[in-house]
Short mmCIF file of C-alpha atoms in Angstrom, two decimals:
data_model
loop_
_atom_site.label_atom_id
_atom_site.label_comp_id
_atom_site.label_asym_id
_atom_site.label_seq_id
_atom_site.Cartn_x
_atom_site.Cartn_y
_atom_site.Cartn_z
CA MET L 1 -16.47 47.22 20.97
CA THR L 2 -14.29 50.15 22.10
CA THR L 3 -10.55 50.32 21.45
CA VAL L 4 -8.15 52.13 23.79
CA ILE L 5 -4.52 52.66 22.83
CA VAL L 6 -2.04 52.92 25.70
CA HIS L 7 1.37 54.45 25.02
CA TYR L 8 4.42 54.13 27.25
CA GLN L 9 7.60 56.17 26.99
CA GLU L 10 10.33 55.28 29.45
CA ILE L 11 9.91 51.58 28.76
CA THR L 12 11.02 52.20 25.17
CA LEU L 13 14.48 53.13 26.51
CA LYS L 14 14.98 49.64 27.90
CA GLY L 15 17.18 47.17 26.08
CA ARG L 16 16.90 43.41 25.94
CA ASN L 17 14.48 43.30 28.88
CA ARG L 18 11.99 45.72 27.31
CA SER L 19 9.46 42.96 26.71
CA TRP L 20 9.55 42.11 30.43
CA PHE L 21 8.56 45.70 31.32
CA ILE L 22 5.83 45.69 28.66
CA ASN L 23 4.41 42.43 29.98
CA MET L 24 4.49 43.86 33.52
CA LEU L 25 2.55 46.92 32.37
CA ALA L 26 0.02 44.78 30.50
CA ARG L 27 -0.49 42.65 33.61
CA ASN L 28 -1.06 45.76 35.74
CA VAL L 29 -3.58 47.13 33.24
CA ARG L 30 -5.50 43.85 33.35
CA LEU L 31 -5.52 43.91 37.16
CA ALA L 32 -6.56 47.57 37.36
CA LEU L 33 -9.50 47.05 34.96
CA ALA L 34 -10.43 43.53 36.03
CA ASP L 35 -14.05 44.41 36.87
CA LEU L 36 -14.75 46.70 33.89
CA ASP L 37 -15.63 44.41 30.97
CA VAL L 38 -12.21 44.40 29.33
CA VAL L 39 -12.29 41.89 26.50
CA GLU L 40 -8.58 41.88 25.70
CA VAL L 41 -5.26 43.58 26.52
CA ARG L 42 -2.59 42.91 23.93
CA SER L 43 0.80 44.30 23.07
CA THR L 44 1.29 45.67 19.58
CA VAL L 45 4.22 47.63 18.12
CA GLY L 46 5.21 50.21 20.74
CA ARG L 47 1.87 50.28 22.55
CA LEU L 48 -0.86 48.30 24.28
CA GLU L 49 -4.28 47.84 22.74
CA LEU L 50 -7.28 47.44 25.03
CA THR L 51 -10.61 46.18 23.77
CA LEU L 52 -13.63 47.11 25.90
CA ALA L 53 -17.00 45.44 25.53
CA SER L 54 -18.67 48.88 25.39
CA ASP L 55 -18.32 52.56 26.25
CA ASP L 56 -20.33 52.12 29.44
CA HIS L 57 -17.35 52.23 31.82
CA TRP L 58 -15.13 54.63 29.88
CA GLU L 59 -15.01 57.30 32.62
CA GLU L 60 -13.84 54.78 35.21
CA VAL L 61 -11.40 53.22 32.74
CA ARG L 62 -9.96 56.68 32.09
CA THR L 63 -9.60 57.40 35.81
CA ARG L 64 -7.80 54.14 36.52
CA LEU L 65 -5.46 54.31 33.54
CA SER L 66 -4.53 57.91 34.37
CA ARG L 67 -3.05 56.92 37.73
CA LEU L 68 -1.34 53.67 36.69
CA PRO L 69 2.48 54.02 36.66
CA GLY L 70 4.18 53.16 33.38
CA ILE L 71 1.60 54.83 31.10
CA ASP L 72 2.66 58.00 29.31
CA HIS L 73 -0.69 58.69 27.60
CA PHE L 74 -3.72 56.87 26.26
CA ALA L 75 -6.81 57.50 24.16
CA LYS L 76 -9.95 55.95 22.78
CA ALA L 77 -9.23 55.12 19.17
CA VAL L 78 -10.97 54.19 15.95
CA HIS L 79 -9.51 51.00 14.51
CA VAL L 80 -9.39 51.04 10.68
CA PRO L 81 -7.45 49.38 7.85
CA ALA L 82 -4.12 51.02 7.00
CA ASP L 83 -5.61 52.67 3.93
CA VAL L 84 -5.56 56.41 3.19
CA ASP L 85 -9.25 56.64 2.38
CA ALA L 86 -10.26 54.58 5.43
CA MET L 87 -8.12 56.71 7.73
CA ALA L 88 -9.47 59.93 6.23
CA ALA L 89 -13.05 58.70 6.59
CA ALA L 90 -12.47 57.96 10.28
CA VAL L 91 -11.04 61.44 10.87
CA ILE L 92 -13.92 63.11 9.04
CA ALA L 93 -16.50 61.14 11.05
CA GLY L 94 -14.75 62.05 14.30
CA LEU L 95 -14.64 65.78 13.51
CA ARG L 96 -18.24 66.21 12.45
CA GLY L 97 -20.20 68.02 15.12
CA ARG L 98 -17.13 69.55 16.74
CA THR L 99 -16.41 73.28 16.74
CA PRO L 100 -13.97 74.04 13.88
CA LEU L 101 -10.45 74.84 15.07
CA PRO L 102 -7.06 75.29 13.40
CA PHE L 103 -5.86 71.68 13.23
CA ARG L 104 -3.27 69.33 11.92
CA ILE L 105 -2.94 65.63 11.25
CA LYS L 106 0.00 63.95 13.00
CA VAL L 107 0.90 60.50 11.70
CA HIS L 108 3.27 58.06 13.36
CA ARG L 109 4.32 54.98 11.39
CA ALA L 110 4.91 52.39 14.07
CA ASP L 111 5.76 49.93 11.30
CA LYS L 112 8.25 51.57 8.94
CA ARG L 113 7.50 49.00 6.25
CA PHE L 114 4.32 50.87 5.45
CA PRO L 115 5.12 52.31 2.00
CA ILE L 116 3.87 55.91 2.40
CA LYS L 117 5.95 58.12 4.68
CA SER L 118 4.36 60.09 7.52
CA PRO L 119 4.51 63.62 5.96
CA GLU L 120 2.88 62.40 2.77
CA LEU L 121 0.18 60.54 4.73
CA GLU L 122 -0.52 63.72 6.69
CA ARG L 123 -0.89 65.71 3.46
CA LEU L 124 -3.13 63.16 1.73
CA ILE L 125 -5.44 62.64 4.72
CA GLY L 126 -5.46 66.34 5.61
CA GLN L 127 -6.58 67.33 2.14
CA GLN L 128 -9.56 64.99 2.30
CA VAL L 129 -10.50 66.30 5.74
CA VAL L 130 -10.31 69.96 4.66
CA ASP L 131 -12.43 69.22 1.61
CA ALA L 132 -15.05 67.44 3.74
CA VAL L 133 -15.34 69.59 6.89
CA GLY L 134 -13.56 72.83 6.01
CA TRP L 135 -11.42 73.09 9.13
CA PRO L 136 -8.39 75.42 8.71
CA VAL L 137 -4.94 73.80 8.73
CA GLU L 138 -2.29 75.06 11.17
CA LEU L 139 0.93 73.04 11.24
CA SER L 140 3.00 75.12 13.68
CA HIS L 141 0.56 75.92 16.50
CA PRO L 142 -2.61 73.90 15.99
CA LYS L 143 -5.49 74.18 18.43
CA PHE L 144 -6.52 70.60 17.72
CA VAL L 145 -4.38 67.59 16.77
CA VAL L 146 -5.68 64.40 15.18
CA ARG L 147 -3.22 61.57 15.73
CA ILE L 148 -2.94 58.45 13.63
CA ASP L 149 -0.77 55.43 14.46
CA VAL L 150 -0.10 53.34 11.37
CA LEU L 151 1.00 49.72 11.45
CA MET L 152 1.50 47.57 8.37
CA THR L 153 -2.13 46.52 7.80
CA GLU L 154 -4.08 48.51 10.39
CA ALA L 155 -4.23 51.99 11.85
CA TYR L 156 -5.60 53.77 14.92
CA VAL L 157 -7.16 57.23 14.79
CA PHE L 158 -7.59 59.16 18.03
CA PHE L 159 -8.65 62.68 18.90
CA ASP L 160 -8.51 63.28 22.67
CA ARG L 161 -5.28 62.10 24.26
CA GLU L 162 -5.32 61.55 28.02
CA PRO L 163 -2.16 62.00 30.15
CA GLY L 164 -0.85 59.08 32.18
CA ALA L 165 1.29 58.97 35.32
CA GLY L 166 4.54 58.19 33.49
CA GLY L 167 7.31 56.28 35.22
CA LEU L 168 7.61 52.50 35.25
CA PRO L 169 5.17 49.64 35.91
CA VAL L 170 4.69 48.77 39.58
CA GLY L 171 6.55 45.60 40.41
CA SER L 172 9.41 46.28 38.02
CA GLY L 173 11.59 48.20 40.50
CA GLY L 174 11.86 45.95 43.51
CA LYS L 175 10.43 46.53 46.98
CA ALA L 176 10.94 49.25 49.62
CA VAL L 177 9.13 49.72 52.94
CA CYS L 178 7.66 53.16 53.66
CA LEU L 179 7.34 54.55 57.19
CA LEU L 180 3.80 55.97 56.99
CA SER L 181 3.23 58.67 59.60
CA GLY L 182 -0.31 59.71 58.72
CA GLY L 183 0.83 63.21 57.79
CA ILE L 184 1.03 64.89 54.40
CA ASP L 185 4.59 63.95 53.42
CA SER L 186 5.02 60.19 53.74
CA PRO L 187 2.17 59.16 51.37
CA VAL L 188 3.66 61.45 48.71
CA ALA L 189 7.09 59.92 49.31
CA ALA L 190 5.56 56.46 48.89
CA TRP L 191 3.87 57.51 45.64
CA ARG L 192 7.12 58.82 44.16
CA LEU L 193 8.70 55.39 44.57
CA ILE L 194 5.56 53.60 43.39
CA ARG L 195 5.79 55.69 40.20
CA ARG L 196 9.34 54.38 39.72
CA GLY L 197 8.02 50.82 39.65
CA VAL L 198 8.77 50.04 43.31
CA ARG L 199 6.33 47.93 45.31
CA VAL L 200 5.81 49.79 48.62
CA PRO L 201 4.55 48.00 51.77
CA LEU L 202 3.60 50.50 54.48
CA VAL L 203 4.53 50.52 58.18
CA HIS L 204 2.59 52.71 60.62
CA PHE L 205 3.65 53.15 64.25
CA HIS L 206 1.01 53.92 66.88
CA SER L 207 0.59 54.27 70.64
CA TYR L 208 -2.83 52.66 71.04
CA PRO L 209 -4.30 52.08 73.64
CA ILE L 210 -2.34 54.87 75.38
CA LEU L 211 -3.64 57.19 72.67
CA ASN L 212 -6.77 56.78 70.56
CA ASP L 213 -6.86 54.79 67.32
CA VAL L 214 -7.45 57.69 64.91
CA SER L 215 -3.91 57.50 63.52
CA GLN L 216 -4.45 53.83 62.66
CA GLU L 217 -7.67 54.62 60.83
CA LYS L 218 -5.87 57.36 58.91
CA ALA L 219 -3.13 54.90 57.99
CA ARG L 220 -5.75 52.49 56.70
CA GLU L 221 -7.38 55.21 54.59
CA LEU L 222 -4.02 56.28 53.17
CA ALA L 223 -3.15 52.66 52.41
CA ALA L 224 -6.47 52.29 50.56
CA THR L 225 -5.73 55.40 48.48
CA LEU L 226 -2.19 54.30 47.60
CA THR L 227 -3.52 50.86 46.65
CA LYS L 228 -5.37 52.52 43.76
CA TYR L 229 -1.93 53.30 42.32
CA GLN L 230 0.03 50.13 43.14
CA LEU L 231 -2.97 47.72 43.09
CA LYS L 232 -1.98 45.79 46.20
CA THR L 233 -0.61 47.00 49.53
CA ARG L 234 0.40 45.34 52.77
CA LEU L 235 0.04 47.57 55.83
CA TYR L 236 1.87 46.82 59.09
CA LEU L 237 0.44 48.47 62.23
CA VAL L 238 3.15 48.40 64.90
CA PRO L 239 2.51 49.38 68.57
CA ILE L 240 5.33 51.38 70.17
CA GLY L 241 3.58 52.87 73.20
CA ALA L 242 5.42 50.63 75.67
CA PHE L 243 8.75 51.62 74.12
CA GLN L 244 7.86 55.30 74.36
CA GLN L 245 6.99 54.94 78.02
CA GLN L 246 10.42 53.44 78.63
CA VAL L 247 12.06 56.31 76.76
CA VAL L 248 10.23 58.93 78.86
CA VAL L 249 11.69 57.57 82.12
CA THR L 250 15.24 56.87 80.86
CA VAL L 251 16.17 59.27 78.02
CA PRO L 252 16.85 63.04 78.32
CA PRO L 253 13.87 64.96 76.92
CA GLU L 254 15.78 66.69 74.13
CA LEU L 255 16.90 63.33 72.66
CA ARG L 256 13.58 61.49 72.76
CA VAL L 257 12.52 62.30 69.19
CA ILE L 258 15.80 60.94 67.83
CA ILE L 259 15.48 57.77 69.91
CA TYR L 260 11.89 57.29 68.69
CA ARG L 261 12.98 57.69 65.08
CA ARG L 262 15.90 55.29 65.51
CA MET L 263 13.53 52.70 66.93
CA MET L 264 11.09 53.15 64.04
CA VAL L 265 13.93 52.66 61.57
CA ARG L 266 14.99 49.47 63.39
CA LEU L 267 11.46 48.08 63.38
CA ALA L 268 10.80 48.96 59.74
CA GLY L 269 14.19 47.50 58.84
CA ARG L 270 13.31 44.26 60.64
CA ILE L 271 10.13 44.00 58.56
CA ALA L 272 11.94 44.93 55.36
CA LEU L 273 14.59 42.25 55.80
CA ARG L 274 11.96 39.61 56.50
CA ILE L 275 10.00 40.42 53.34
CA ARG L 276 13.16 40.83 51.23
CA ALA L 277 12.76 44.56 50.65
CA ASP L 278 15.90 46.45 49.69
CA ALA L 279 15.33 49.89 51.24
CA LEU L 280 13.24 52.05 53.54
CA ILE L 281 11.34 55.19 52.50
CA THR L 282 10.54 58.22 54.64
CA GLY L 283 8.89 61.56 53.96
CA GLU L 284 11.61 63.62 55.63
CA VAL L 285 12.49 67.08 54.31
CA VAL L 286 15.65 68.87 55.42
CA GLY L 287 14.86 71.47 58.07
CA GLN L 288 11.10 70.95 58.12
CA VAL L 289 10.97 69.86 61.78
CA ALA L 290 13.52 69.44 64.55
CA SER L 291 14.30 65.79 63.82
CA GLN L 292 15.06 66.56 60.16
CA THR L 293 18.29 68.52 60.42
CA LEU L 294 21.26 66.92 58.71
CA GLU L 295 22.85 66.09 62.08
CA ASN L 296 19.71 64.36 63.30
CA ILE L 297 19.19 62.55 60.01
CA ARG L 298 22.72 61.20 60.35
CA ALA L 299 21.94 59.98 63.89
CA ILE L 300 18.76 58.28 62.66
CA ASP L 301 20.55 56.64 59.72
CA ASP L 302 23.08 55.11 62.11
CA ALA L 303 20.35 52.75 63.38
CA ALA L 304 19.39 51.54 59.89
CA THR L 305 20.33 48.18 58.41
CA LEU L 306 19.12 49.16 54.91
CA PRO L 307 19.41 52.30 52.76
CA ILE L 308 16.87 54.99 53.61
CA LEU L 309 15.35 56.70 50.56
CA ARG L 310 14.05 60.25 51.08
CA PRO L 311 12.43 61.31 47.79
CA LEU L 312 11.14 64.60 49.27
CA ILE L 313 14.37 65.64 50.98
CA GLY L 314 14.75 68.96 49.11
CA THR L 315 11.11 69.63 48.23
CA ASP L 316 9.12 72.67 49.41
CA LYS L 317 6.03 72.03 51.52
CA ASP L 318 3.68 73.71 49.04
CA VAL L 319 4.87 71.39 46.28
CA ILE L 320 4.31 68.35 48.51
CA THR L 321 0.87 69.61 49.50
CA LYS L 322 -0.20 70.11 45.88
CA GLU L 323 0.94 66.60 45.05
CA ALA L 324 -0.95 65.18 48.04
CA ILE L 325 -4.12 66.93 46.86
CA ARG L 326 -3.67 65.51 43.37
CA LEU L 327 -3.08 62.00 44.72
CA GLY L 328 -6.14 62.16 46.97
CA THR L 329 -4.25 61.69 50.26
CA TYR L 330 -4.36 65.28 51.53
CA ALA L 331 -7.90 65.23 52.97
CA THR L 332 -7.06 62.17 55.07
CA SER L 333 -3.63 63.43 56.12
CA ILE L 334 -4.96 66.65 57.65
CA ILE L 335 -7.52 64.93 59.89
CA PRO L 336 -6.45 65.73 63.50
CA ASP L 337 -5.14 62.74 65.39
CA GLN L 338 -3.01 61.81 68.37
CA ASP L 339 0.22 60.99 66.58
CA CYS L 340 2.39 58.40 68.30
CA CYS L 341 5.01 61.07 69.10
CA THR L 342 2.62 63.85 70.19
CA LEU L 343 2.22 62.80 73.80
CA PHE L 344 5.91 62.10 74.33
CA THR L 345 7.58 64.92 72.38
CA PRO L 346 9.58 67.42 74.48
CA ARG L 347 9.07 71.13 74.17
CA TYR L 348 12.63 71.75 73.00
CA PRO L 349 13.98 68.72 71.05
CA ALA L 350 17.63 68.58 70.07
CA THR L 351 18.28 69.88 66.57
CA ARG L 352 21.94 68.84 66.36
CA ALA L 353 22.22 65.64 68.31
CA SER L 354 25.68 64.11 68.56
CA MET L 355 26.13 60.41 68.01
CA GLU L 356 27.91 60.11 71.34
CA SER L 357 24.97 61.53 73.29
CA VAL L 358 22.44 59.45 71.33
CA LEU L 359 24.30 56.18 71.91
CA ARG L 360 24.81 56.98 75.57
CA ALA L 361 21.08 57.63 76.04
CA GLU L 362 20.13 54.49 74.12
CA ALA L 363 22.44 52.34 76.24
CA ALA L 364 19.93 52.61 79.10
CA LEU L 365 17.33 50.73 77.03
CA ASP L 366 17.07 47.01 76.26
CA ILE L 367 16.61 47.68 72.56
CA GLU L 368 16.26 44.10 71.36
CA ALA L 369 13.68 43.21 74.00
CA LEU L 370 11.67 46.31 73.09
CA VAL L 371 11.89 45.45 69.38
CA VAL L 372 10.57 41.94 70.04
CA GLU L 373 7.75 43.32 72.19
CA ALA L 374 6.66 45.80 69.49
CA MET L 375 6.85 43.25 66.69
CA SER L 376 4.88 40.65 68.63
CA GLY L 377 1.91 43.03 68.73
CA ILE L 378 1.91 43.80 65.02
CA VAL L 379 -1.30 43.76 62.96
CA ILE L 380 -0.92 43.03 59.24
CA GLU L 381 -3.55 43.98 56.66
CA ASP L 382 -3.67 43.39 52.91
CA ARG L 383 -5.51 45.52 50.38
CA ARG L 384 -6.13 44.99 46.67
CA PHE L 385 -7.58 47.18 43.96
CA PRO L 386 -10.14 46.63 42.67
CA GLY L 387 -11.39 45.02 45.85
CA THR L 388 -13.88 45.23 48.69
CA GLY L 389 -11.62 46.22 51.59
CA ALA L 390 -8.80 45.06 53.83
CA GLU L 391 -7.95 41.52 54.81
CA THR L 392 -6.31 41.10 58.21
CA ILE L 393 -3.53 38.54 58.16
CA GLU L 394 -4.06 36.44 61.28
CA ASN L 395 -0.76 34.66 61.14
CA ASP L 396 0.96 34.15 64.48
CA LYS L 397 3.88 32.41 62.82
CA MET L 398 4.52 35.45 60.64
CA ARG L 399 4.47 37.76 63.65
CA ARG L 400 6.91 35.51 65.52
CA LEU L 401 9.23 35.50 62.53
CA LEU L 402 9.11 39.28 62.31
CA ALA L 403 9.93 39.54 65.99
CA GLN L 404 13.02 37.35 65.77
CA GLU L 405 16.41 38.98 65.47
CA THR L 406 17.40 39.42 61.83
CA GLN L 407 20.90 40.02 60.56
CA PRO L 408 21.32 42.27 57.49
#
């Protein structure tokens, strides 16, 4: 059997509902490792304890735990009685064969009823270790730290601590719908909310069959990657080509991007209200492109029926790119595709659109009829991790409900 100790941090700041967050994290750990011979996941004092049937899947366990929101750090541990000699023996066994380094023992008494205080435990165990293996002690700036968590009758010794994603368990922070463009920014924006415990369904707008279906395939790949972090994802593929054709013949060229964005916000908001989500998410960054000036953002927000969260709004592009690379979305995001706005974007879009001009241009369109038309052609796909792929939701009733007018 292999023991893994999972530590959380932000959850410890919670009050009376702390146990609810812990149970949510434990559930997510079970789901994430469901196919990896996990014998047990249980909550102990201030941590989770995982029991694995063997070491065979440790590398995959490490990978999955490292990206699961709510985990601060984790480590394989040696489970021993809460006895000084037993703890020292476990440390000595773990250090044999390693290159000697200046080290220290760091003890945390999770159960303060244990009679020996942490500094004294560190001294007693450290002395036995020095006598046995001869490693030099360095308390201020050690090159190697051996950590011991002590409960009342048992203790855990671990040597190589692995960083987690931090944040809060997915599912603990409500639900918000992300407008997924297929570019670099929106998957990172989705991840930042996932890390805060928010469940994030994804909505991708496309112009197929007017344009090719590459953007849809990219959206599917990005959804699959994000599912590794939030464990289940619903992806909505919404056709807006017919709407864009209407815009081209009725709206002044410089305002088309704003009108497209307002329509996307309406459609995503319609979905969000139907699935009881509380906000929308976009990957917008102030000044990055023409539609993302403050004036244009204000004009886009005017069409929203829910708050729009923009977690990247003041972030530099290089920071976003590095995060996309780390998340594993970057390689998919940079694949060339015919974005739904590419064919219909004017050469010189308005950068400071006034609300008066936007509303006047939009008055020439039958907005509600176009919303119903787009929603009636929606394709809905579900993904789970671990899993074998996407499941298309063939539910005509659901599509009809999404297409119906919804009041906020």
